[in-house]
Coordinates of C-alpha atoms in Angstrom, one line a residue:
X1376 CA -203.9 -55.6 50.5
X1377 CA -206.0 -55.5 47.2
X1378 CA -207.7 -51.9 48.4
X1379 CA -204.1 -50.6 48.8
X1380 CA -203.0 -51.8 45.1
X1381 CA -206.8 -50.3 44.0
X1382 CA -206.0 -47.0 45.5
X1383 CA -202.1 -46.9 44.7
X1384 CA -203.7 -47.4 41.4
X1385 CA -205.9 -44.5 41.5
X1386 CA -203.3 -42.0 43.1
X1387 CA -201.1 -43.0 39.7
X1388 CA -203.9 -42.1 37.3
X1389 CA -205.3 -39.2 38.9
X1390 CA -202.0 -37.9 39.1
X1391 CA -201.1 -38.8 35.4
X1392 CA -203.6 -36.7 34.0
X1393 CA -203.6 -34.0 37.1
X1394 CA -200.2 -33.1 35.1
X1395 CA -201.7 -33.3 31.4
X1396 CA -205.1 -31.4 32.3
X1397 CA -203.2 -28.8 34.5
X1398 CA -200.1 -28.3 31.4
X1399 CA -203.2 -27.5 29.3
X1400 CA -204.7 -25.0 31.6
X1401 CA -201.1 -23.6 32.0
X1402 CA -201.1 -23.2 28.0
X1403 CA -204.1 -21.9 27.9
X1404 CA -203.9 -19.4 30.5
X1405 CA -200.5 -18.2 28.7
X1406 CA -201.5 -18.0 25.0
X1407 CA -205.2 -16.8 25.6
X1408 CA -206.5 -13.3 27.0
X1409 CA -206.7 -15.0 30.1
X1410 CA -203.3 -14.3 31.3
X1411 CA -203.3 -10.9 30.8
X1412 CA -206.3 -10.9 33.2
X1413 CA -205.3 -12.4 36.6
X1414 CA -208.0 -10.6 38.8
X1415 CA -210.7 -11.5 37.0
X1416 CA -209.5 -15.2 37.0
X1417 CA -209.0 -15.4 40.7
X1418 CA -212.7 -13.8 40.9
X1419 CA -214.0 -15.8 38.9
X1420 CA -212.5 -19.4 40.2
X1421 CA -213.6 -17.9 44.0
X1422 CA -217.0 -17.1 43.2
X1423 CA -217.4 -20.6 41.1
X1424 CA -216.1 -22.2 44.5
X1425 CA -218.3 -21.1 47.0
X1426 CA -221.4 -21.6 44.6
X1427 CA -220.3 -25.3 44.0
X1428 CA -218.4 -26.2 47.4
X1429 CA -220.6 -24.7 50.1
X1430 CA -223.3 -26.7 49.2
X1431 CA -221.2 -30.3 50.6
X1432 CA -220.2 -30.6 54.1
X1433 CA -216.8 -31.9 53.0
X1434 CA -216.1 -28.9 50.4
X1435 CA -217.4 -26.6 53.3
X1436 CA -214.6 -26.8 55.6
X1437 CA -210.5 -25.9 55.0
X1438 CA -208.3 -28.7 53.1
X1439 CA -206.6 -29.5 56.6
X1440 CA -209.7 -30.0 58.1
X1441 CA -211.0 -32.1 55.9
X1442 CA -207.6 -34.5 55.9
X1443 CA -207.4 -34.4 59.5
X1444 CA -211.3 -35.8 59.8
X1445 CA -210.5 -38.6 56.8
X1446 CA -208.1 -39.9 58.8
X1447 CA -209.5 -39.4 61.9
X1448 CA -210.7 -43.8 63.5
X1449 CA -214.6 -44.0 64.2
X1450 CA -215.5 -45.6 67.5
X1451 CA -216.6 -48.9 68.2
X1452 CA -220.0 -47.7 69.2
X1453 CA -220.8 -44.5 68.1
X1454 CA -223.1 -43.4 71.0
X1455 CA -220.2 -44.0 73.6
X1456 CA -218.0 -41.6 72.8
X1457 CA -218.8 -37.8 72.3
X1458 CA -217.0 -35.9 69.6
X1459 CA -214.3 -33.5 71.3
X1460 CA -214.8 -31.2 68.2
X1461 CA -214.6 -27.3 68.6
X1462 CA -217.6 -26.7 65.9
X1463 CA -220.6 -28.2 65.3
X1464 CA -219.5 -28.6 61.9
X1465 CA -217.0 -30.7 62.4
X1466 CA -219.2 -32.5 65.0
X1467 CA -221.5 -32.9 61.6
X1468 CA -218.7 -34.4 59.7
X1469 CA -217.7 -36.9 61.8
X1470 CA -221.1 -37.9 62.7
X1471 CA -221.4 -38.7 59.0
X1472 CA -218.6 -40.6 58.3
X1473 CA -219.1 -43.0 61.0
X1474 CA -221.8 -45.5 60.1
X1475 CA -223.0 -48.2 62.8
X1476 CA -225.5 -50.1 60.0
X1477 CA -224.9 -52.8 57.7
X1478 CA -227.5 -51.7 54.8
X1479 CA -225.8 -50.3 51.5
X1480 CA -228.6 -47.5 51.9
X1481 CA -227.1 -46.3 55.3
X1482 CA -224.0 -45.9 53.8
X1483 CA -225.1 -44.1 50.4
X1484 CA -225.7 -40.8 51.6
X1485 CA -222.3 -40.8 52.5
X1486 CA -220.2 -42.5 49.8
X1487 CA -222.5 -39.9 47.8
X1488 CA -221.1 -36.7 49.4
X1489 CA -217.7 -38.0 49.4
X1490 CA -218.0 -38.9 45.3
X1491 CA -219.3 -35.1 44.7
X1492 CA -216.4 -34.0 46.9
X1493 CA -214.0 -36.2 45.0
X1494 CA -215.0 -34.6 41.6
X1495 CA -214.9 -30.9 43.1
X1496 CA -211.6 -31.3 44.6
X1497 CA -210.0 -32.8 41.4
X1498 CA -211.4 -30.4 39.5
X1499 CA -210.7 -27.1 41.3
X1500 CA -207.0 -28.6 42.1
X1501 CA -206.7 -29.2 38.1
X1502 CA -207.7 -24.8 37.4
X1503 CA -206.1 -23.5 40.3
X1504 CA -202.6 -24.7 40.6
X1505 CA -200.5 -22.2 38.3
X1506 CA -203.4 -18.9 39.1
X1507 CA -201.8 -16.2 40.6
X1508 CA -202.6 -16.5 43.7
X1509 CA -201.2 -19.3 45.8
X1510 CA -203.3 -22.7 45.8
X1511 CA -200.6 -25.6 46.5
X1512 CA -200.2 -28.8 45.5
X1513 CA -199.6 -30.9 48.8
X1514 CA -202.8 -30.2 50.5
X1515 CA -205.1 -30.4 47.6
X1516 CA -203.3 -34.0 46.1
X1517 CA -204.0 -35.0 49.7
X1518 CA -207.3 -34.2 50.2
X1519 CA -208.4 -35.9 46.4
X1520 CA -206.6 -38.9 47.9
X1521 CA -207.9 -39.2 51.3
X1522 CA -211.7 -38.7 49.8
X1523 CA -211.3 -41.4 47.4
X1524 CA -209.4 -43.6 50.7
X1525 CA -211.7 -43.1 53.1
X1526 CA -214.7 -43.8 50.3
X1527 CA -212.9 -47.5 49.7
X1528 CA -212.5 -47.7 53.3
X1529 CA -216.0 -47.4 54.0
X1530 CA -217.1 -49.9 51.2
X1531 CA -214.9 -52.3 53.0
X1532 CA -216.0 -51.7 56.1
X1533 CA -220.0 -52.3 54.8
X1534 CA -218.6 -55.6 53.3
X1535 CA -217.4 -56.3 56.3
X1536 CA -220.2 -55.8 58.4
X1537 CA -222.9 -57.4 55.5
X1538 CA -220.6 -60.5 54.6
X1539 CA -219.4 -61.2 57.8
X1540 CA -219.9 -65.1 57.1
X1541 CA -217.4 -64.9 54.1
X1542 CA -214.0 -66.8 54.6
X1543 CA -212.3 -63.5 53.6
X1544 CA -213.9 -62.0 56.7
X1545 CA -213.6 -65.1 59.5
X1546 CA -210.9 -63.0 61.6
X1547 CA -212.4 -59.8 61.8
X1548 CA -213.7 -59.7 65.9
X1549 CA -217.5 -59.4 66.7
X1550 CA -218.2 -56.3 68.4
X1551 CA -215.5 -54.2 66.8
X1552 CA -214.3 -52.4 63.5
X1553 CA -212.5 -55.0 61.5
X1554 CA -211.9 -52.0 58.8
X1555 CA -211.0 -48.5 60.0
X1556 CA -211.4 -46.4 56.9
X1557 CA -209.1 -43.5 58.2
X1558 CA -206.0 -45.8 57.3
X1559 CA -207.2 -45.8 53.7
X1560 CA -207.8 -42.2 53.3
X1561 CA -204.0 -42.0 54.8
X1562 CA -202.6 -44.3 51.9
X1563 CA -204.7 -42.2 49.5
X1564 CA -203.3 -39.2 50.7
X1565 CA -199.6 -40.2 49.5
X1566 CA -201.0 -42.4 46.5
X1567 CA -202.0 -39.1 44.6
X1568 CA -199.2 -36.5 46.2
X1569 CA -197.2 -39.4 44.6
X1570 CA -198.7 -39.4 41.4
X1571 CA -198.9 -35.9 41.2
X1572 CA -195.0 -35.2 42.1
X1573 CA -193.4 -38.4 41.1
X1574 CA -191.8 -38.7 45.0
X1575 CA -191.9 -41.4 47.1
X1576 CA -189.3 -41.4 50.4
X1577 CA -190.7 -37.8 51.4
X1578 CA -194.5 -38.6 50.9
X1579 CA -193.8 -42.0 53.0
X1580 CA -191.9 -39.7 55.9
X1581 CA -194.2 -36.9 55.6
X1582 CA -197.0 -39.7 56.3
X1583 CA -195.4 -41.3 59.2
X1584 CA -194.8 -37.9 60.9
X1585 CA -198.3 -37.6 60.5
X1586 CA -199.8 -40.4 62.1
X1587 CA -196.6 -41.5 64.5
X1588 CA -197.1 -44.8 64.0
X1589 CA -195.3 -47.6 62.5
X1590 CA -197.2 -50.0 61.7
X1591 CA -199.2 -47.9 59.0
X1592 CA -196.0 -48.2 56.7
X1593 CA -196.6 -51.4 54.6
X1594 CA -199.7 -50.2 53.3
X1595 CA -198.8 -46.7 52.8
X1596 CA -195.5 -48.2 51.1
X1597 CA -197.8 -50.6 48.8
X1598 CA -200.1 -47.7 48.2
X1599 CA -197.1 -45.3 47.4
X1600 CA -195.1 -47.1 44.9
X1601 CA -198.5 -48.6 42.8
X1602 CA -198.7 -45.1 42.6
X1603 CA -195.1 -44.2 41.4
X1604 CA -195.7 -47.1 38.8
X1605 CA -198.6 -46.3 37.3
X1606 CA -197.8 -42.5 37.1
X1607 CA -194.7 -43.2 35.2
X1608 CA -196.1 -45.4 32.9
X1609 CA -198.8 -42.9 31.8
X1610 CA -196.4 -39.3 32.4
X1611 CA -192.8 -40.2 32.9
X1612 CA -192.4 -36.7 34.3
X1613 CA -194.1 -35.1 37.4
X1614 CA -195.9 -31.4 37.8
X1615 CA -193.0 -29.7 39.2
X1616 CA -190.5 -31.0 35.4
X1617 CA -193.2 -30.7 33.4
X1618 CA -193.9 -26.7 35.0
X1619 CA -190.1 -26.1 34.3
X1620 CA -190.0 -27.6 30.8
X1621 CA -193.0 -25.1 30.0
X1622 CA -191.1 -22.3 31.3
X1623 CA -187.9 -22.9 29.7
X1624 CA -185.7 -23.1 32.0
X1625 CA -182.3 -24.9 31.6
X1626 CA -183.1 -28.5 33.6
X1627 CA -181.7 -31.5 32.8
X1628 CA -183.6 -34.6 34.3
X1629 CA -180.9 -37.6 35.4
X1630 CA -183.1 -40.2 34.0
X1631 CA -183.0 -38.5 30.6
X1632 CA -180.3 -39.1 28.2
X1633 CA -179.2 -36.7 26.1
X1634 CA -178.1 -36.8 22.8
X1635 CA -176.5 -33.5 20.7
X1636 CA -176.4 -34.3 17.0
X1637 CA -175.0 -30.6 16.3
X1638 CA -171.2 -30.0 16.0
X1639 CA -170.3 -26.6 16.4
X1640 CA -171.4 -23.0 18.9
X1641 CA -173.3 -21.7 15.8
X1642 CA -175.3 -24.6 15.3
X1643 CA -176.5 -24.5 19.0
X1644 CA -177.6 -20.8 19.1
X1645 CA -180.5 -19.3 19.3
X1646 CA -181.5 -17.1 15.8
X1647 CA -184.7 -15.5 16.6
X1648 CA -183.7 -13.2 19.5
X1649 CA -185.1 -10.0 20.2
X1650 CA -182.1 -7.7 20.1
X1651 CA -182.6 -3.6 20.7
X1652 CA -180.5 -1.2 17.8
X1653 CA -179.0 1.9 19.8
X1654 CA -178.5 3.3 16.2
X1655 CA -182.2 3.6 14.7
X1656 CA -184.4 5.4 16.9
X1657 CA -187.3 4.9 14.9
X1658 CA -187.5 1.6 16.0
X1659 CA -186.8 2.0 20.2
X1660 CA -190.0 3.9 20.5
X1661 CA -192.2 3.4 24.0
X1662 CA -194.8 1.4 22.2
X1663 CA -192.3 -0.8 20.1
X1664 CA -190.0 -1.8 23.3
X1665 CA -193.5 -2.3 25.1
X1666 CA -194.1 -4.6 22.7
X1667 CA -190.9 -6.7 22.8
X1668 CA -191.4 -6.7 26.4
X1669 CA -194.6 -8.4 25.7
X1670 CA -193.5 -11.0 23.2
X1671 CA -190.4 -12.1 25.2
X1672 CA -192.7 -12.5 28.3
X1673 CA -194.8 -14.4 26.0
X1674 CA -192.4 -17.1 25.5
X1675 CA -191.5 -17.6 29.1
X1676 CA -188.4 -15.4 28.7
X1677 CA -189.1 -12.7 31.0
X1678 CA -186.2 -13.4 33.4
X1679 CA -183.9 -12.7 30.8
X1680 CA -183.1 -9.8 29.0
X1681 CA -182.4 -8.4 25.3
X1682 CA -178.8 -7.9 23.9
X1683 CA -177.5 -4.3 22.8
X1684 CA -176.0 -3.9 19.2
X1685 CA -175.6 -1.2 17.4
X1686 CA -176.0 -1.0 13.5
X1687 CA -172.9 -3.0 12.1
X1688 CA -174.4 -6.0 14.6
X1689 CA -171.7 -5.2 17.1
X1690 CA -172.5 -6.5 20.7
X1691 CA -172.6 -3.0 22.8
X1692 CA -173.9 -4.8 25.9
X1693 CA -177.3 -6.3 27.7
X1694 CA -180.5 -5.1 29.3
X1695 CA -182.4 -7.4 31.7
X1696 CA -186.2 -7.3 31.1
X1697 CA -187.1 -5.7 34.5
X1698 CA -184.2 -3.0 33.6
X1699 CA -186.2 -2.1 30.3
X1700 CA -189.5 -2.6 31.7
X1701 CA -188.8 -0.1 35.1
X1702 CA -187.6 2.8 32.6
X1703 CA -190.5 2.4 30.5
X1704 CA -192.8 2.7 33.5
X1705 CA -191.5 6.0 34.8
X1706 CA -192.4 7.1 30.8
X1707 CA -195.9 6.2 31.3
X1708 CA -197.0 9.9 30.7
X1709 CA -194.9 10.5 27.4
X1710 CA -196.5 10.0 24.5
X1711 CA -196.2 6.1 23.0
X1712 CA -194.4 7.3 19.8
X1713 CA -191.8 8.7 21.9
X1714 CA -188.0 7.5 20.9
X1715 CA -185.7 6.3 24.1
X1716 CA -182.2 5.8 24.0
X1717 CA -179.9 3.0 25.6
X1718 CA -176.4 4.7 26.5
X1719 CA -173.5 4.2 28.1
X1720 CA -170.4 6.0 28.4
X1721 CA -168.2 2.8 28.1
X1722 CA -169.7 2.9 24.3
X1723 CA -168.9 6.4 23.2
X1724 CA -166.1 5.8 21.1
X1725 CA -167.5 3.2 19.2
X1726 CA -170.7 4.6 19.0
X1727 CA -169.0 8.4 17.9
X1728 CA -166.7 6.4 15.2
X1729 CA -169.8 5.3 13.9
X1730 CA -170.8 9.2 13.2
X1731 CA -174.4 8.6 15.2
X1732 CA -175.5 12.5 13.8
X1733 CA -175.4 11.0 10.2
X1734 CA -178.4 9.4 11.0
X1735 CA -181.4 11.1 9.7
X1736 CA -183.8 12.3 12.5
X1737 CA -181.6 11.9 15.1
X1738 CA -181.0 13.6 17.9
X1739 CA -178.0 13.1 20.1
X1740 CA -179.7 12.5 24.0
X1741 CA -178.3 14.5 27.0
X1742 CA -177.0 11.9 29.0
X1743 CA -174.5 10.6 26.4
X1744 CA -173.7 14.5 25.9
X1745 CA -173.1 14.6 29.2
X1746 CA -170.9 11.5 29.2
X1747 CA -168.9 12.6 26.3
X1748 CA -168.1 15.9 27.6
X1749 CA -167.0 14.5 31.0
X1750 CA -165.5 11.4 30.9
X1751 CA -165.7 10.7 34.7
X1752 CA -169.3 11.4 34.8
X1753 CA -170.7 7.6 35.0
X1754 CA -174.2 9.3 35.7
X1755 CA -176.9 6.3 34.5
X1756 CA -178.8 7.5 31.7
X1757 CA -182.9 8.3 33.1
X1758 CA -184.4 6.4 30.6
X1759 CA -182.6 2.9 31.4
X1760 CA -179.7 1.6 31.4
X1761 CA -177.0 -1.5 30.2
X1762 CA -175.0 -3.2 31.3
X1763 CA -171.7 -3.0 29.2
X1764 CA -170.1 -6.3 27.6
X1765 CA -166.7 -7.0 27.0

């Protein structure tokens, strides 16, 4: 039961700082030139993993490949029994991790592979979970654990095997596996998807619909909650809270208390908001609404939008961000210093009572024209449009 707590220990740490290491990627890929290069990022991360991974039989194959042969039981006597594999590579793999000797230097080569496939899997699953193109969390979490598992599981089992006149070992049978070391690759499998995500009931179930089996469940259960425990103690949140707390997004966590020390609606506002002036044309050019595009996107805002006001700081209404950012892309051949205008007929008497031809250099667009001179025209203006705010 001590391997379980080890390895319910490990699954907690590993996923502790999986979530600090992978927020700092996140940052980093958000606030550097990185971000605005995707492509190149995926290229690059691919072409650094087949020079690294191909190398190791156990970085070779697919993620559920790999957990499927960790938790796979060697037999009693490897000779008896011939691998019902469909590749030889597979046929390789299990070959290797089942080990009939009881000398440390037997078993080296392999707790040596598994240790480089340990470090290659924890670090590719720290870069590639937030790239553009989808990497997951379950299988890679499982993997990390199962390799760390299955390399405590085979320790045991040498101990087993070279210290078979210890006390500790006086039940284990003669001629068979006292250790198997797939049911340690399966508790390290939920140990880190536990201290990655902070979840515990569904890593349990998945892990039981996995194997079918019962009896499994007290280690996976001693394995899981080490986990939980440590986690919290070192990141009180998971990936998934800490990736919505970096994206802004209005969550409140149950476990969190909190505590508003302002009084009033003004206090609680937001100040700094990028707002768009339908009366100063010199300041809705392409290139300068390209450019609020950019710095709202920046702060993890892109979902929302930019409020309408005209020159008294009167709310005319609101443009979502993919509005604005669809009618700049059908200007893409004007020229950057070109000035758009945000109408809407619902605004025309307002905006007319303001005198908008007092204002020097302007010029009074067609579709507002249009609107004015035809009240039942609602024709959308072609550069973008608002939506109107009562």
């Amino acid at each position: 039961m001590l391997a379980f707590v080890i390895i319910g220990v490990f699954g907690g740490l590993y996923g502790a700082l999986f979530c600090h290491l992978n927020m700092a990627v996140n940052r980093l890929r958000k606030c550097t030139w990185i971000g605005r290069y995707p492509i190149a990022e995926v290229v690059a991360i691919t072409t650094l993993t087949l020079a690294i991974s191909y190398q190791n039989p156990f970085t070779r194959i697919g993620l559920g490949e790999l957990v499927g042969s960790l938790f796979q039981e060697c037999p009693t006597i490897v000779s008896d029994r011939p691998y019902p594999t469909s590749s030889d590579e597979e046929s390789e793999i299990e070959k290797l991790l089942c080990v009939t000797s009881s000398k440390l230097s037997d078993y080296m080569p392999l707790l040596s592979l598994l240790a480089l496939a340990l470090l290659n899997r924890a670090f590719f699953a720290i870069v590639t979970f937030g790239i553009k193109v989808p990497s997951g969390l379950v299988l890679p979490s499982m993997s990390i654990g199962a390799v760390f598992g299955r390399i405590v599981g085979t320790y045991m089992e040498y101990l087993t095997r070279a210290h078979s006149g210890l006390a500790v070992f006086s039940q284990c049978p003669a001629n068979s596996r006292c250790v198997i070391p797939g049911i340690y690759a399966l508790v390290g499998a939920g140990a880190t998807l536990t201290g990655a995500t902070h979840t515990t009931i569904a890593v349990v179930a998945i892990l039981m619909e996995l194997t079918g089996n019962l009896i499994y469940t007290l280690p996976v259960l001693v394995g899981v909650m080490t986990a939980r425990w440590v986690a919290e103690y070192f990141s009180p949140s998971g990936i998934y809270d800490m990736l919505l707390e970096h994206a802004g997004h209005p969550y409140f966590d149950t476990k969190t208390q909190y505590i508003h020390t302002r009084r009033t609606a003004a206090e609680l506002m937001q100040t700094d908001l990028e707002t768009i002036c339908v009366d100063y044309e010199n300041e809705n050019t392409v290139e300068l609404l390209s450019a609020r595009l950019a710095r709202i996107s920046e702060r993890g805002l892109a979902d929302g939008g930019f409020p309408v006001v005209n020159s008294r700081g009167h709310l005319l209404g609101w443009i979502a961000c993919a509005e604005l950012e669809f009618a700049i892309a059908r200007c893409h051949a004007l020229d950057p210093a070109t000035a758009c205008f945000l109408n809407n007929p619902l605004w025309q008497m307002d905006y007319v009572a303001h005198n908008p031809a007092a204002i020097p250099h302007y010029r009074l667009p067609t579709e507002f024209t249009r609107a004015k001179n035809n009240p039942g025209n609602q024709t959308d203006p072609v550069a973008s449009s608002t939506q109107h705010s009562p």
